[in-house]
mmCIF file with all atom_site columns, C-alpha atoms in Angstrom:
data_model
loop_
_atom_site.group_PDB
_atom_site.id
_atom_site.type_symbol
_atom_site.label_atom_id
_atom_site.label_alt_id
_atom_site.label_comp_id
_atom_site.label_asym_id
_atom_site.label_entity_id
_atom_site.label_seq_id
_atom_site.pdbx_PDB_ins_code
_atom_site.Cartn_x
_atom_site.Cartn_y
_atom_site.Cartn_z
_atom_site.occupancy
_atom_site.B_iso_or_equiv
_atom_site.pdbx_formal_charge
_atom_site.auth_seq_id
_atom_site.auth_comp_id
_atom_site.auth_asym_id
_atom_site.auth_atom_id
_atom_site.pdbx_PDB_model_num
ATOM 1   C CA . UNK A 1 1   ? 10.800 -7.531  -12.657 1.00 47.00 ? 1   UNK A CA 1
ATOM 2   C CA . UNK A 1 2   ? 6.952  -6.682  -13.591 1.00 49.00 ? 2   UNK A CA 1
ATOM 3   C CA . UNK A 1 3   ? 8.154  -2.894  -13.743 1.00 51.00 ? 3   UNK A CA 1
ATOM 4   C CA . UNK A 1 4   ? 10.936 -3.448  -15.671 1.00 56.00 ? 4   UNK A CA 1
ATOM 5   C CA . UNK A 1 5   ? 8.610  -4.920  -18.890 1.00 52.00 ? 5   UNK A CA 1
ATOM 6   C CA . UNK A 1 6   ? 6.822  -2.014  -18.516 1.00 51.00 ? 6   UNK A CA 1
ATOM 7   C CA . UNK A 1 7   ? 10.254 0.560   -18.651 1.00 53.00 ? 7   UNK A CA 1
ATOM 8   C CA . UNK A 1 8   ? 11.431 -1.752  -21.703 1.00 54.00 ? 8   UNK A CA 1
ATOM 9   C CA . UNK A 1 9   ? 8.351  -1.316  -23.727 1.00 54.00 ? 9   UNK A CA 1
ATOM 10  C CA . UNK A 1 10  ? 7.776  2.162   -22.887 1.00 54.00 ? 10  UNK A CA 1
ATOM 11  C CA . UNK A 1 11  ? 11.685 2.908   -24.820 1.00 53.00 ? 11  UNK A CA 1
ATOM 12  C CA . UNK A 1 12  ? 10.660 0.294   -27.467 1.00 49.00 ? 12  UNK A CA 1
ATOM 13  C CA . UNK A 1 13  ? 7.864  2.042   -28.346 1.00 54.00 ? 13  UNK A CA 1
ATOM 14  C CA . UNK A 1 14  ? 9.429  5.829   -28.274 1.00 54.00 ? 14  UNK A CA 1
ATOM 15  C CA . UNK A 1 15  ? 10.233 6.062   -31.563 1.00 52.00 ? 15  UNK A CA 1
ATOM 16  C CA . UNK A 1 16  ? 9.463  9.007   -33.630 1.00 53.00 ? 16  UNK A CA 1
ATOM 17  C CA . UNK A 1 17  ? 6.787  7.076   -35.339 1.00 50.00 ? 17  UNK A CA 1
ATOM 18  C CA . UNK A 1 18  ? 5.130  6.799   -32.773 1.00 47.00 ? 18  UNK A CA 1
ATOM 19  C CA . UNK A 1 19  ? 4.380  10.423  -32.828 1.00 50.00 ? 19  UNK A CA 1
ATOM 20  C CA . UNK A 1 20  ? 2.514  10.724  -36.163 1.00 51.00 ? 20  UNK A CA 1
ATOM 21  C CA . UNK A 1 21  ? -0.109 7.573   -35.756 1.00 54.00 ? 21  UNK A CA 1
ATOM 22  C CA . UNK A 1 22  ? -1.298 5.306   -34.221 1.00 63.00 ? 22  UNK A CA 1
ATOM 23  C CA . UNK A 1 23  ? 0.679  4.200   -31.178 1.00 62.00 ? 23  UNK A CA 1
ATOM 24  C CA . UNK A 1 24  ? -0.568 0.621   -31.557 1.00 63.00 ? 24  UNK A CA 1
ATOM 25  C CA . UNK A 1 25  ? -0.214 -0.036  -35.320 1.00 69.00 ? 25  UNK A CA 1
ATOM 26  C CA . UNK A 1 26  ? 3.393  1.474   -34.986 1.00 74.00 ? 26  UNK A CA 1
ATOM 27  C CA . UNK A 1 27  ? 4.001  -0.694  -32.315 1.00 76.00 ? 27  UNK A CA 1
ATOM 28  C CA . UNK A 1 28  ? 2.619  -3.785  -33.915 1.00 76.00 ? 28  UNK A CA 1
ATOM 29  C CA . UNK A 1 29  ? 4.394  -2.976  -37.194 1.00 79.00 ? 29  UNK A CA 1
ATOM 30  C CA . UNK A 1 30  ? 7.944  -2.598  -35.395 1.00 78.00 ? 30  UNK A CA 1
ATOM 31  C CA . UNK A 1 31  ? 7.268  -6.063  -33.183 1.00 79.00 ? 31  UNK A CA 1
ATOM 32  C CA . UNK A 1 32  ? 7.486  -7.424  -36.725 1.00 83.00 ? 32  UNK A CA 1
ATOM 33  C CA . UNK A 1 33  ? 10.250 -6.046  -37.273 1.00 85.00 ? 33  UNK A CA 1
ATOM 34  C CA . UNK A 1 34  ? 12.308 -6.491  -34.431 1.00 85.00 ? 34  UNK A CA 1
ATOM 35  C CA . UNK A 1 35  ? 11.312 -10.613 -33.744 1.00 86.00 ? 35  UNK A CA 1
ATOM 36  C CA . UNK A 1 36  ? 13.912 -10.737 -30.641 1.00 85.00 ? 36  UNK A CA 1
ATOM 37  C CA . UNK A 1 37  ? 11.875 -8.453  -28.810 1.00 83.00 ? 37  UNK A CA 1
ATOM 38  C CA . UNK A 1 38  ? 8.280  -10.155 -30.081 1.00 85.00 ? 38  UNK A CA 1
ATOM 39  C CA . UNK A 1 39  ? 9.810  -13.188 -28.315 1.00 87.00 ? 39  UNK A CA 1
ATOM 40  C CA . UNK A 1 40  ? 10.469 -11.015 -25.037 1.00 86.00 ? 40  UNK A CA 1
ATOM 41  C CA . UNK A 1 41  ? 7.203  -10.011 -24.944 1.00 86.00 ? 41  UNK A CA 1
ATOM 42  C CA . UNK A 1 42  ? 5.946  -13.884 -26.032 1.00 88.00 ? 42  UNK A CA 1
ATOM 43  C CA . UNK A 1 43  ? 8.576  -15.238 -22.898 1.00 90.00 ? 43  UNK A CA 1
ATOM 44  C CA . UNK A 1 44  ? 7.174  -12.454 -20.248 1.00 89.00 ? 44  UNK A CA 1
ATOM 45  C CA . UNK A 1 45  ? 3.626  -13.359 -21.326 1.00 91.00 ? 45  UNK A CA 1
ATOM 46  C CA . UNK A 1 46  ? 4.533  -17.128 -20.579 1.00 92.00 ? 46  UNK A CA 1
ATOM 47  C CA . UNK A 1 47  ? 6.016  -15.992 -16.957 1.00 91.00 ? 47  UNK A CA 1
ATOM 48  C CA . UNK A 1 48  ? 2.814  -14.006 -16.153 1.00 92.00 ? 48  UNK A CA 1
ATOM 49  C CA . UNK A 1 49  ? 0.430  -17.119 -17.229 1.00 94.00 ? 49  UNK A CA 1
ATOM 50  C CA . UNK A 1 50  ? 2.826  -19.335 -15.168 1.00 94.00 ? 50  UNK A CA 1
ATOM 51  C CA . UNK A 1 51  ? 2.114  -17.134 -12.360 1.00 93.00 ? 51  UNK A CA 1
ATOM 52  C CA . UNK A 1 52  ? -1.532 -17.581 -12.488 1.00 94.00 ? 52  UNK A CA 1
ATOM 53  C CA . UNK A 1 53  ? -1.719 -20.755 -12.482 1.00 95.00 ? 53  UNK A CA 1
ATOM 54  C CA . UNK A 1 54  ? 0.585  -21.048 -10.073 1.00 95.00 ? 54  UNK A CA 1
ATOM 55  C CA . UNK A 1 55  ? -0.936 -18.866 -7.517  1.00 93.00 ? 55  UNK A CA 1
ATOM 56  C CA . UNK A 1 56  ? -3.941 -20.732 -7.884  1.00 92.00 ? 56  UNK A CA 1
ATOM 57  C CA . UNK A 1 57  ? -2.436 -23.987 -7.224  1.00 94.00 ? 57  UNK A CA 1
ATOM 58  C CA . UNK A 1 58  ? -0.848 -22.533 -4.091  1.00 94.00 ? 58  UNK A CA 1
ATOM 59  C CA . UNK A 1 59  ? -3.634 -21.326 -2.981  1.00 92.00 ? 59  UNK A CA 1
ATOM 60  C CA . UNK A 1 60  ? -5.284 -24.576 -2.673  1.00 93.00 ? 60  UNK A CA 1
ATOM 61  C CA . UNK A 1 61  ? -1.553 -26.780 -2.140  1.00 95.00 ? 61  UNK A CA 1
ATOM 62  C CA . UNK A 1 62  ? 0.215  -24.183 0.611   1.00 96.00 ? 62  UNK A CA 1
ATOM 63  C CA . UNK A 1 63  ? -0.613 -22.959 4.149   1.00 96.00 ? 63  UNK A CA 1
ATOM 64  C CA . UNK A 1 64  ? -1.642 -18.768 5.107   1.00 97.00 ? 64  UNK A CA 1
ATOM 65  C CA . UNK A 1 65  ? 2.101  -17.968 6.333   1.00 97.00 ? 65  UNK A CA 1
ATOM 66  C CA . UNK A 1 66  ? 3.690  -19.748 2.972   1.00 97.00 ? 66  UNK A CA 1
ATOM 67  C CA . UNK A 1 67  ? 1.625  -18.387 0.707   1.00 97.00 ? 67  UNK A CA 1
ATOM 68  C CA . UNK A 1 68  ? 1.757  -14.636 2.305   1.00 97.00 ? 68  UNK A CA 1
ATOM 69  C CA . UNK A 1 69  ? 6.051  -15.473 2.595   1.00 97.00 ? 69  UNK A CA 1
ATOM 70  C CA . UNK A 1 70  ? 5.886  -15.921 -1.310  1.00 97.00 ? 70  UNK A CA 1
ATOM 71  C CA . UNK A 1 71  ? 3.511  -12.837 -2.245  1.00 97.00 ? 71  UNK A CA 1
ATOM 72  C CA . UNK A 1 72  ? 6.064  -10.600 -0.119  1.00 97.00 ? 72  UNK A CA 1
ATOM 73  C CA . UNK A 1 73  ? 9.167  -12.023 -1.480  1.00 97.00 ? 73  UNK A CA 1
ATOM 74  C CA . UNK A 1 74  ? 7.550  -11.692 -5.380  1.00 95.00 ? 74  UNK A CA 1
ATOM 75  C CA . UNK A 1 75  ? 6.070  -8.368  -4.815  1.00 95.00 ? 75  UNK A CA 1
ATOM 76  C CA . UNK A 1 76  ? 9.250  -7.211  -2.925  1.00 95.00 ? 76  UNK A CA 1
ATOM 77  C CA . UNK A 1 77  ? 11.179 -8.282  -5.965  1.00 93.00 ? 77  UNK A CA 1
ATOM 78  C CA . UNK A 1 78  ? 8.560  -7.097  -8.925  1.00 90.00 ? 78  UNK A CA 1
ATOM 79  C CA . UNK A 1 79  ? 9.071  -3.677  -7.421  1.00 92.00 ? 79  UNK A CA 1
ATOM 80  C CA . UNK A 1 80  ? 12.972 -3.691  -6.510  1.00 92.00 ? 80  UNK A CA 1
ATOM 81  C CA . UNK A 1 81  ? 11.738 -2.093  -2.944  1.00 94.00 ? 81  UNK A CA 1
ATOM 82  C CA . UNK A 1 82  ? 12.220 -3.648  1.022   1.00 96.00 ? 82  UNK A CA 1
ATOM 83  C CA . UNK A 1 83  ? 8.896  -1.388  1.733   1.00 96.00 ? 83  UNK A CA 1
ATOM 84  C CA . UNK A 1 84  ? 5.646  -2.439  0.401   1.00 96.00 ? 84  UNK A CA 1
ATOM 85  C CA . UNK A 1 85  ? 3.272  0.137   0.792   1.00 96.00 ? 85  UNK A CA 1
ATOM 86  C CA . UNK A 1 86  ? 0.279  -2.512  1.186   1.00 96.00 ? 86  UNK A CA 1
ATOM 87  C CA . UNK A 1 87  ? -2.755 -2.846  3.582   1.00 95.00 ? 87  UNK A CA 1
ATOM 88  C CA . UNK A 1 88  ? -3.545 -5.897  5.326   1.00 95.00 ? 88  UNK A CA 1
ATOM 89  C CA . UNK A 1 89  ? -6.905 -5.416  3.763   1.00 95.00 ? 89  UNK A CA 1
ATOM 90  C CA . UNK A 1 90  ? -5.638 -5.715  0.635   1.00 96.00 ? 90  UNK A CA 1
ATOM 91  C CA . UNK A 1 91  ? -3.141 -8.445  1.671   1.00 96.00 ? 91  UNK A CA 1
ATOM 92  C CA . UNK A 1 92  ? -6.556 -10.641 2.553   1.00 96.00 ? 92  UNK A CA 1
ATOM 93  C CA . UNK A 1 93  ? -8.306 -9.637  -0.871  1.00 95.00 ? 93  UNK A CA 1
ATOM 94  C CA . UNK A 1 94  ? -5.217 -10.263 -3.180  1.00 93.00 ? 94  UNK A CA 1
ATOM 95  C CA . UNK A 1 95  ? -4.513 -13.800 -1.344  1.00 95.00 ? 95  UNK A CA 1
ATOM 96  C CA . UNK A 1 96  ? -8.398 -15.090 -0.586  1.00 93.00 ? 96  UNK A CA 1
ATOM 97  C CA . UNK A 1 97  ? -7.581 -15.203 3.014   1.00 95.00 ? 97  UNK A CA 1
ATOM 98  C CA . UNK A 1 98  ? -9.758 -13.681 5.766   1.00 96.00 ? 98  UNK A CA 1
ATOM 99  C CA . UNK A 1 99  ? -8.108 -10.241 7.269   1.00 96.00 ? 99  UNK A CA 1
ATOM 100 C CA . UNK A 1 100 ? -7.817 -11.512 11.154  1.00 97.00 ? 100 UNK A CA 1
ATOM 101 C CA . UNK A 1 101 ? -5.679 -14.716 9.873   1.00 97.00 ? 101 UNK A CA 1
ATOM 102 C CA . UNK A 1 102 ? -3.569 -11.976 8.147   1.00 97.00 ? 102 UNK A CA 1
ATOM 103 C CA . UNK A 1 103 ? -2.817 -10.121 10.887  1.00 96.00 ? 103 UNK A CA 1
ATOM 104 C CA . UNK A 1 104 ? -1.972 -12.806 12.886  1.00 97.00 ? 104 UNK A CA 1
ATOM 105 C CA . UNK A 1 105 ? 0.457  -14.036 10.481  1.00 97.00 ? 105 UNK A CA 1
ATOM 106 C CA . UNK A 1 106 ? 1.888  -10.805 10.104  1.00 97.00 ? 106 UNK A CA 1
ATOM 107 C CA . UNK A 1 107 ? 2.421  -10.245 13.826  1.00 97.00 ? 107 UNK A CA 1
ATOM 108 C CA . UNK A 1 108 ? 3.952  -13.855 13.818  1.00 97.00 ? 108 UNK A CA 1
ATOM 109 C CA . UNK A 1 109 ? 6.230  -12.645 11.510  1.00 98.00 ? 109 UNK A CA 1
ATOM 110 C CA . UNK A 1 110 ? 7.109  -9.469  13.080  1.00 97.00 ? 110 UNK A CA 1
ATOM 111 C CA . UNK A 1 111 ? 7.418  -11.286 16.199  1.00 97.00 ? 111 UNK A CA 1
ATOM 112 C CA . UNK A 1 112 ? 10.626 -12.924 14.148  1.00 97.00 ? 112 UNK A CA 1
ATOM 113 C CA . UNK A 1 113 ? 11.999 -9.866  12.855  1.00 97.00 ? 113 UNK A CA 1
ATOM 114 C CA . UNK A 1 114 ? 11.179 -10.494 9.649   1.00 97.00 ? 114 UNK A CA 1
ATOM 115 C CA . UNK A 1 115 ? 8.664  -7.354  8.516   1.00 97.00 ? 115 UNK A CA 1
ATOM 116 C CA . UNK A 1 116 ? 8.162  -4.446  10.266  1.00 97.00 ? 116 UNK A CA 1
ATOM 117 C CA . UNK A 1 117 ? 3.866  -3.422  10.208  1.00 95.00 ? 117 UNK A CA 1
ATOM 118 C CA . UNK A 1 118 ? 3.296  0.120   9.598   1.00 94.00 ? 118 UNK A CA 1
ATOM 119 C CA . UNK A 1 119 ? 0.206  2.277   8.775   1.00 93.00 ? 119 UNK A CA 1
ATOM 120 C CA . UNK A 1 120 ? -0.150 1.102   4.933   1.00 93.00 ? 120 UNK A CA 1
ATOM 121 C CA . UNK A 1 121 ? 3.506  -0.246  4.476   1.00 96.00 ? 121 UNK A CA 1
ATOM 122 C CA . UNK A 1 122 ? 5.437  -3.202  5.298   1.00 96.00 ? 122 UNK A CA 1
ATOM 123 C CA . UNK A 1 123 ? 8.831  -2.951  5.566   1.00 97.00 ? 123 UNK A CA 1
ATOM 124 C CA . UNK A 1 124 ? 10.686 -6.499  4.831   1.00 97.00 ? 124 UNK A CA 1
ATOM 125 C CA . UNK A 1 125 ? 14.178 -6.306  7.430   1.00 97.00 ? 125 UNK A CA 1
ATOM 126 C CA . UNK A 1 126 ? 14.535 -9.714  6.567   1.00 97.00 ? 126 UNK A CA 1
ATOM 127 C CA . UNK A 1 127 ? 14.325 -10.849 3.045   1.00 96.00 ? 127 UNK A CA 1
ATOM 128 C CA . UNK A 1 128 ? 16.273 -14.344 3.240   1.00 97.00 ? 128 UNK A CA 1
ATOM 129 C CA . UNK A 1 129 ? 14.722 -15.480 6.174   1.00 97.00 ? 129 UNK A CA 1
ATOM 130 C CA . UNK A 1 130 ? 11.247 -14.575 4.723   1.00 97.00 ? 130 UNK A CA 1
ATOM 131 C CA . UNK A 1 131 ? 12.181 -16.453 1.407   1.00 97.00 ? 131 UNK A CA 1
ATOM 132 C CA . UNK A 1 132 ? 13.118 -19.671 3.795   1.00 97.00 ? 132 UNK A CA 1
ATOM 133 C CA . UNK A 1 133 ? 9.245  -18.926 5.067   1.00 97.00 ? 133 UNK A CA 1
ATOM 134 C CA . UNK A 1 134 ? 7.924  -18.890 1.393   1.00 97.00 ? 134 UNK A CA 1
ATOM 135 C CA . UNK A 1 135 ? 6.014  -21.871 -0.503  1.00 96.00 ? 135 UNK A CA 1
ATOM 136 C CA . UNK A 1 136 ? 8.396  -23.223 -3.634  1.00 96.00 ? 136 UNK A CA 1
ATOM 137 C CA . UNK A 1 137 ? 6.157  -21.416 -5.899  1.00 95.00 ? 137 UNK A CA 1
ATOM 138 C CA . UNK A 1 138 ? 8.278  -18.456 -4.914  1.00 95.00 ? 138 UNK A CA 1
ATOM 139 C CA . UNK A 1 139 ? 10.805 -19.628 -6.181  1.00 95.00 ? 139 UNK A CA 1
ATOM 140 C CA . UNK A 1 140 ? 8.909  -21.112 -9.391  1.00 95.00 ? 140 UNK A CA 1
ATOM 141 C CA . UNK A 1 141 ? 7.425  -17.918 -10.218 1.00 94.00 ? 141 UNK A CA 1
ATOM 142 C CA . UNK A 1 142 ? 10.700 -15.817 -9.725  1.00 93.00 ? 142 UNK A CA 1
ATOM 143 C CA . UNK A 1 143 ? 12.685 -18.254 -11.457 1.00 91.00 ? 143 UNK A CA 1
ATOM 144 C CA . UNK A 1 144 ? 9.828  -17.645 -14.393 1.00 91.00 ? 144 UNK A CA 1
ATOM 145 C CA . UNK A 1 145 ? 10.695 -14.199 -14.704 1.00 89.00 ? 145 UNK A CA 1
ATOM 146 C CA . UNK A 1 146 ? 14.131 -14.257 -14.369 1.00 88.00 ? 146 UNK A CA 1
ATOM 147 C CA . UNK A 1 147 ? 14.528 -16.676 -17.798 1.00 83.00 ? 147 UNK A CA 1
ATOM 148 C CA . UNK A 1 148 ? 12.279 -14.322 -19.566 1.00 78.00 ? 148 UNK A CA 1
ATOM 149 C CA . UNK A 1 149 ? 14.917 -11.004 -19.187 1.00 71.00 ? 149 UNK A CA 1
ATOM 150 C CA . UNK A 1 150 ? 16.005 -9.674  -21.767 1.00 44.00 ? 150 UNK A CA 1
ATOM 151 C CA . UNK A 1 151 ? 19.348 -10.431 -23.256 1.00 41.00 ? 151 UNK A CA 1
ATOM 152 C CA . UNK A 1 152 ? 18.990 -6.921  -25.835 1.00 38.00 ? 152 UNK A CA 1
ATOM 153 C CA . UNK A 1 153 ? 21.501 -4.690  -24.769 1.00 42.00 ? 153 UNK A CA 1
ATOM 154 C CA . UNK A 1 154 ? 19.746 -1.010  -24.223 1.00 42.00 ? 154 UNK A CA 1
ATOM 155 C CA . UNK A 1 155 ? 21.701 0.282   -26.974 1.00 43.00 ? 155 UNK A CA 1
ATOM 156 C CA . UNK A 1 156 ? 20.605 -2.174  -29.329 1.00 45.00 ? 156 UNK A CA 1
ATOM 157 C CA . UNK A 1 157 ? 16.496 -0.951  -28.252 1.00 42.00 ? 157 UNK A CA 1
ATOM 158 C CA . UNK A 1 158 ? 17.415 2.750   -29.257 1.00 40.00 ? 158 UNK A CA 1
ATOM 159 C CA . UNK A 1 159 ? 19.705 2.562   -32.146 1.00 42.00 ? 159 UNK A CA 1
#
């Protein structure tokens, strides 16, 4: 998902141009040119301000073991990987909670079969059943991205 932006404007923004000034202005000047991928950029923008607001909201709206479900589902899917390589340190800092009421929602989950807890990585063995553990606003913010992919063929970026 998140990576994927990143991929898309990195080939966007290779062209020879791009060499000879300023990365920026030639980047600006071709956004004007091309407006269908302006509006990709204006759609992923939109998905990445829904998810703000809607992790906020779901911080105050959802319980510990939703709202950790949903950040494992979203990050598992941003980065198109089953193993996170995350601390439950950071886990506590990223979601506002304290770092004993992650771990114990972590065991509970492992407990299931859902993750597996490893020195600085969690491996996800069960991705559907962890979704059914998730708030909605996994599937909110998901469903966010996904309307915001492109539609440009690859070719149609390079030529």
């Amino acid at each position: 998902m998140g990576e994927d932006i990143f991929r898309r404007i990195n080939l966007w923004c290779s062209f020879p141009e791009a060499r000879t000034g300023s990365v920026l202005t030639n980047c600006a000047g071709w956004l004007k040119e091309r407006p269908e991928i302006r509006e990709h950029l204006f759609e992923y923008v939109q998905a990445l301000t829904f998810q703000c607001v809607q992790t906020g909201l779901c911080g105050v709206r959802h319980d510990r073991e939703q709202r950790l479900a949903s950040w494992l589902c979203l990050a598992s899917d941003a980065a198109d990987v089953r193993a996170l390589p995350v601390t439950q340190d950071y886990l506590s800092s990223v979601l506002g909670l304290r770092r004993a009421g992650v771990t114990q929602t972590l065991s509970r989950f492992e407990e299931r079969g859902l993750i597996r807890k490893m020195r600085g990585v969690l491996q996800i063995d069960e991705p559907k059943c962890l979704e059914k553990r998730a708030c909605c606003c996994y599937k909110l913010i998901s469903g966010a991205y996904a309307s915001s992919q492109s539609a440009i063929p690859t070719k149609e970026l390079i030529g």
